[in-house]
XYZ file of C-alpha atoms in Angstrom:
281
model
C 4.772 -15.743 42.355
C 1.458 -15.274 40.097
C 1.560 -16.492 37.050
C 0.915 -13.980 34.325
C -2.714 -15.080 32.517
C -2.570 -13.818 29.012
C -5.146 -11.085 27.629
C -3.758 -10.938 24.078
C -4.946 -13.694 21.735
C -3.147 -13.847 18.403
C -5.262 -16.083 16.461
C -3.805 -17.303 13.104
C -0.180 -17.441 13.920
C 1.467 -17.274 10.761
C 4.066 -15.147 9.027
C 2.827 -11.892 10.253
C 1.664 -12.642 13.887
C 4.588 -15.053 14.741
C 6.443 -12.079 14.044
C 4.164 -10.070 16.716
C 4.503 -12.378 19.404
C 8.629 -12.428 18.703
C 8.342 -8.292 19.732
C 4.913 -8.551 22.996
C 5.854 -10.329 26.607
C 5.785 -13.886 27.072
C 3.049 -14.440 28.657
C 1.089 -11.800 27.741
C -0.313 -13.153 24.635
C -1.423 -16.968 23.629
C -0.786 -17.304 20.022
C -2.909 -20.249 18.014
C -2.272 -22.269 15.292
C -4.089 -25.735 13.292
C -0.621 -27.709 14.139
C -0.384 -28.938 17.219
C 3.170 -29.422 15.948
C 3.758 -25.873 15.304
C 2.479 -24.932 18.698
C 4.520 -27.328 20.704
C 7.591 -25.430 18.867
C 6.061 -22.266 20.044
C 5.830 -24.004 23.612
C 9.762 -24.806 23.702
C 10.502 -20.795 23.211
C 8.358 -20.606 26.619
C 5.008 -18.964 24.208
C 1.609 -19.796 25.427
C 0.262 -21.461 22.564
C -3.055 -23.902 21.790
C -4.210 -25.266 18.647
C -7.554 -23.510 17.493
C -9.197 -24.461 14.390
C -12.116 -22.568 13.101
C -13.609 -25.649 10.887
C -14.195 -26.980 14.258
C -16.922 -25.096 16.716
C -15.859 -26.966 19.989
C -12.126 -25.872 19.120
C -13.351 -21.985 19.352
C -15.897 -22.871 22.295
C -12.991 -24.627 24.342
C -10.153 -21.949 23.208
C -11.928 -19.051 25.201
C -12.702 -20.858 27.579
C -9.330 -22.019 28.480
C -7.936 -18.460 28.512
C -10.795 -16.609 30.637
C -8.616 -13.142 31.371
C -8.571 -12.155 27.068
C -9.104 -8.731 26.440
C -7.669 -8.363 23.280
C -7.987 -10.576 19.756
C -5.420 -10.262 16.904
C -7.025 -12.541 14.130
C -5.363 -13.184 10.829
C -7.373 -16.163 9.882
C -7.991 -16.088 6.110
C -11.961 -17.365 5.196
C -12.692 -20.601 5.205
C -11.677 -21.934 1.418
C -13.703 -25.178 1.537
C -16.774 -24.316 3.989
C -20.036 -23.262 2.047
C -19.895 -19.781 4.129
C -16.679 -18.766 4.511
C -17.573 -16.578 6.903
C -18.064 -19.615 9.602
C -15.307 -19.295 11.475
C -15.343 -15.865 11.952
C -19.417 -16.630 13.478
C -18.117 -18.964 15.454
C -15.788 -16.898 17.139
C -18.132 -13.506 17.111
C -20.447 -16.178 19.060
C -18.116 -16.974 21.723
C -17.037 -13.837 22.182
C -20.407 -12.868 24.021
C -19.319 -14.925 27.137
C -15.681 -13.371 27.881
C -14.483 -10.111 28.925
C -12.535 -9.033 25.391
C -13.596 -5.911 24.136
C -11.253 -5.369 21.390
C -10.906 -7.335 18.135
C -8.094 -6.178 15.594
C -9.452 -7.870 12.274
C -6.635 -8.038 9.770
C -8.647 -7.554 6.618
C -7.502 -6.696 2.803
C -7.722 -3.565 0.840
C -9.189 -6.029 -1.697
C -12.318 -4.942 0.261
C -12.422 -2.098 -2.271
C -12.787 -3.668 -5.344
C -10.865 -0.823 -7.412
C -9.213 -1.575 -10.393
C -8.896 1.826 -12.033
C -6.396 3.281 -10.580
C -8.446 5.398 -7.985
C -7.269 6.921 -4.435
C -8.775 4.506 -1.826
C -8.902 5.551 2.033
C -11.340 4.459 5.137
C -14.018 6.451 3.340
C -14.535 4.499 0.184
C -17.426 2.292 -0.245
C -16.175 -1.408 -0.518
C -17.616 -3.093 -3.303
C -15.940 -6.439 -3.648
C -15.531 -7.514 -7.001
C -13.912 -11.177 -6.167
C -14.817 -14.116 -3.690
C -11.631 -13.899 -1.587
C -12.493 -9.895 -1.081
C -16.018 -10.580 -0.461
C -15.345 -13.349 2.337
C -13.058 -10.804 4.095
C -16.073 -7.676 3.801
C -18.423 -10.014 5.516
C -15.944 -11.255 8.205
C -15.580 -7.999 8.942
C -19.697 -7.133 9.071
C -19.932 -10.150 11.500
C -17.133 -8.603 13.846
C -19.065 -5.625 13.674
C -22.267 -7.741 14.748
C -20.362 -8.848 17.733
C -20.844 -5.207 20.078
C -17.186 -5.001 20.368
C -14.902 -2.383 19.742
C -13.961 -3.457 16.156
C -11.244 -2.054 14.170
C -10.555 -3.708 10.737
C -6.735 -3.062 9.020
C -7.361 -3.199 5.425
C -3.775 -4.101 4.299
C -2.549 -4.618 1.200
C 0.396 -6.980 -0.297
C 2.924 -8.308 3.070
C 6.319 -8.720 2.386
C 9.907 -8.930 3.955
C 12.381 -11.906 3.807
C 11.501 -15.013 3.422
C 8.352 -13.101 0.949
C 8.694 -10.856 -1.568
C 8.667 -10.990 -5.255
C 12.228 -10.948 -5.770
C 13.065 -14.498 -5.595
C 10.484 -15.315 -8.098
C 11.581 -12.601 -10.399
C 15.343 -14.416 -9.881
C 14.316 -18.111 -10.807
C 12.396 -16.886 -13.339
C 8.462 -17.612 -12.339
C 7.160 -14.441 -11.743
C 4.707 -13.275 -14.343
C 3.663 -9.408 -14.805
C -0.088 -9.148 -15.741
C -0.508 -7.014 -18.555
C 1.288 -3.719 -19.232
C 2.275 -3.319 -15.735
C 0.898 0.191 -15.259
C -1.057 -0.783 -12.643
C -0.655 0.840 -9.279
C 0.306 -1.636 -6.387
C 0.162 -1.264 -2.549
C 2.817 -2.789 0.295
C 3.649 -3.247 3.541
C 6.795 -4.337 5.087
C 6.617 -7.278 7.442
C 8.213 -4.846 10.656
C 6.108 -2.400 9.918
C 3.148 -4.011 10.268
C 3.714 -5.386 13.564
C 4.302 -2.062 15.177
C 1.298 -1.176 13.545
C -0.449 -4.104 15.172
C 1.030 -3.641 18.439
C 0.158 0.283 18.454
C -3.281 -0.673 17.654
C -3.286 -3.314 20.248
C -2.267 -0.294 22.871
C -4.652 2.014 21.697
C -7.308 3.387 23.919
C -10.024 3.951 20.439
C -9.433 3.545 17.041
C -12.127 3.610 13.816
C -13.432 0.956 12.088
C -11.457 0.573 9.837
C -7.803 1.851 9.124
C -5.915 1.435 5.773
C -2.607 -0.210 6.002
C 0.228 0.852 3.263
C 3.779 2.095 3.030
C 3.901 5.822 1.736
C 4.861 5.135 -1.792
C 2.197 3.389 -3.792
C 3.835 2.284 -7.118
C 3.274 0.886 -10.560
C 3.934 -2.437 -10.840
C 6.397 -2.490 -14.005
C 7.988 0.272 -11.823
C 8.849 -1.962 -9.075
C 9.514 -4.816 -11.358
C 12.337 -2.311 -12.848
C 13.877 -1.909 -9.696
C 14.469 -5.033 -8.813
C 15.617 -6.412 -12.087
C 18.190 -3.575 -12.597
C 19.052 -4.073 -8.885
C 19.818 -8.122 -9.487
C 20.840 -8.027 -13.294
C 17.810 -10.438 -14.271
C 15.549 -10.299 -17.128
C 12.230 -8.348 -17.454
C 9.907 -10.990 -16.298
C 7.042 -12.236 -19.218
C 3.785 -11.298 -18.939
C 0.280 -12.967 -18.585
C -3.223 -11.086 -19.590
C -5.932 -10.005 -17.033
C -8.135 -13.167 -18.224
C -5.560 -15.916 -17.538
C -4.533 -14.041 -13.743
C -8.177 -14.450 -13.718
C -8.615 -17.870 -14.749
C -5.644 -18.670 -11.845
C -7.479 -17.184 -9.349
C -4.742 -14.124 -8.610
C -7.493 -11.868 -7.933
C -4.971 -9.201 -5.836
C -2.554 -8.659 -8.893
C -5.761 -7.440 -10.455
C -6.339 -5.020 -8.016
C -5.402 -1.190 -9.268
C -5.733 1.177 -6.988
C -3.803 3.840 -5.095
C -4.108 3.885 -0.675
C -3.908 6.773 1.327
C -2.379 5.408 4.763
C -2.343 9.428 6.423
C -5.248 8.131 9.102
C -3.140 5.085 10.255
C 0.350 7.308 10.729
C -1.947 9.688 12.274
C -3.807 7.995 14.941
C -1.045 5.160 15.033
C 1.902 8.082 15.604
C 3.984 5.389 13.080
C 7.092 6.695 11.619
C 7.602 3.761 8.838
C 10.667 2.271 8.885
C 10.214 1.181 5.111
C 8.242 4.091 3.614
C 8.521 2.228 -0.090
C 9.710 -0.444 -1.590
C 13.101 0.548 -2.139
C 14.145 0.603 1.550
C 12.355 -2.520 2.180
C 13.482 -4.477 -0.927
């Protein structure tokens, strides 16, 4: 019997994609990660797994190579932190790319792309203007995707959550800080949702450049904060001001801005499981 050669490449296999490759075929896919530990744990659940580092551009060059039947890549590879361009990685793969037969890439992206903070309706027709370094990286990433002649579609998803992540434990011990008033308007995806979101735009014969990812119920952050406090019988969390979130780098809980996810349910045909937080908390 043949042995099924995977044409799915999750690249980046961490909270979201591990999650993916729980739900596709064995065998289908190849999921990657840095540890070589982490993917011989993978290996003992019978996953195809290889360790692929984008610091390193014979780790990218030998990756496709090894898997020459890839028609699909799922990458969820944050920017580079400590290279000069943190765009590297993502060059490095758009450049191998030109040698294999993948014509889809599925960039999971950020809605920090946008750069709104005042509150405005964001969907896949509003001009990015990254205001941060972290949103920035992820704009360009995308550009270079777009630079590779493949069919491209980014997801422009906002905050992840679902157990084992969420805001609740930190509001329970006590660290969680709001920033300012907490009027601001937040953005969220559950965890299960956003693998059958991945895995319908895996299947997908054409999709747009870009598709924002939220839940249907974009809500203020004190809001949610209220919930979950009232919910748990725990304290209204302190607060911090803009400048020190600033100062500690937390540019997405300085992000204010409202996302319209009607194109993704549309073309997607997704029926969210967790329309808002309420459900999903």
């Amino acid at each position: 019997m043949a042995i099924e050669a995977p044409h799915i490449a999750l690249m980046g296999g961490g909270y979201t994609l591990t999650k993916v490759a729980q739900r596709l075929k064995p065998g289908s896919f190849v999921i990657t990660s840095r540890s070589a530990a982490q993917c011989a744990e993978w290996q003992a659940l019978g996953w195809v797994s290889q360790r692929l580092s984008l610091e390193e551009s014979e780790s990218v060059v030998s990756f496709f190579k090894a898997y020459p039947e890839l028609t699909v890549l799922v990458d969820s590879v944050p920017p580079l932190r400590e290279a000069v361009d943190r765009t590297i990685g993502v060059k490095r793969v758009v450049h191998a790319l030109a040698t294999t037969k993948i014509t889809r890439v599925i960039y999971l992206s950020t809605t920090g792309v946008f750069g709104v903070r005042d509150g405005s309706i964001v969907d896949e027709s509003t001009v990015p203007a990254p205001w941060n370094p972290q949103g920035e990286a992820r704009y360009l990433s995308e550009l270079a995707y777009r630079s590779s002649g493949k069919m491209v579609t980014a997801l422009r998803l906002p905050a992840i959550y679902g157990p084992g992540r969420s805001m609740v434990d930190s509001i329970i011990n006590g660290t969680y800080r709001m920033v300012g008033d907490g009027e601001s308007w937040s953005n969220r995806i559950h965890v299960e949702d956003l693998v059958s979101i991945i895995i319908s735009a895996v299947e997908a014969l054409e999709l747009p450049e870009v598709l924002c990812v939220s839940d249907d119920h974009p809500a203020r952050v004190r809001d949610v904060l209220s919930f979950i406090c009232a919910r748990e019988g725990v304290p209204f969390p302190a607060y911090i001001s803009e400048q020190e979130a600033l100062r500690a780098g937390s540019y997405t809980r300085l992000s204010n801005q409202i996302i319209k996810n009607d194109l993704m349910k549309k073309l997607l045909a997704i029926t969210l499981r967790y329309p808002s937080y309420r459900e999903g908390l």
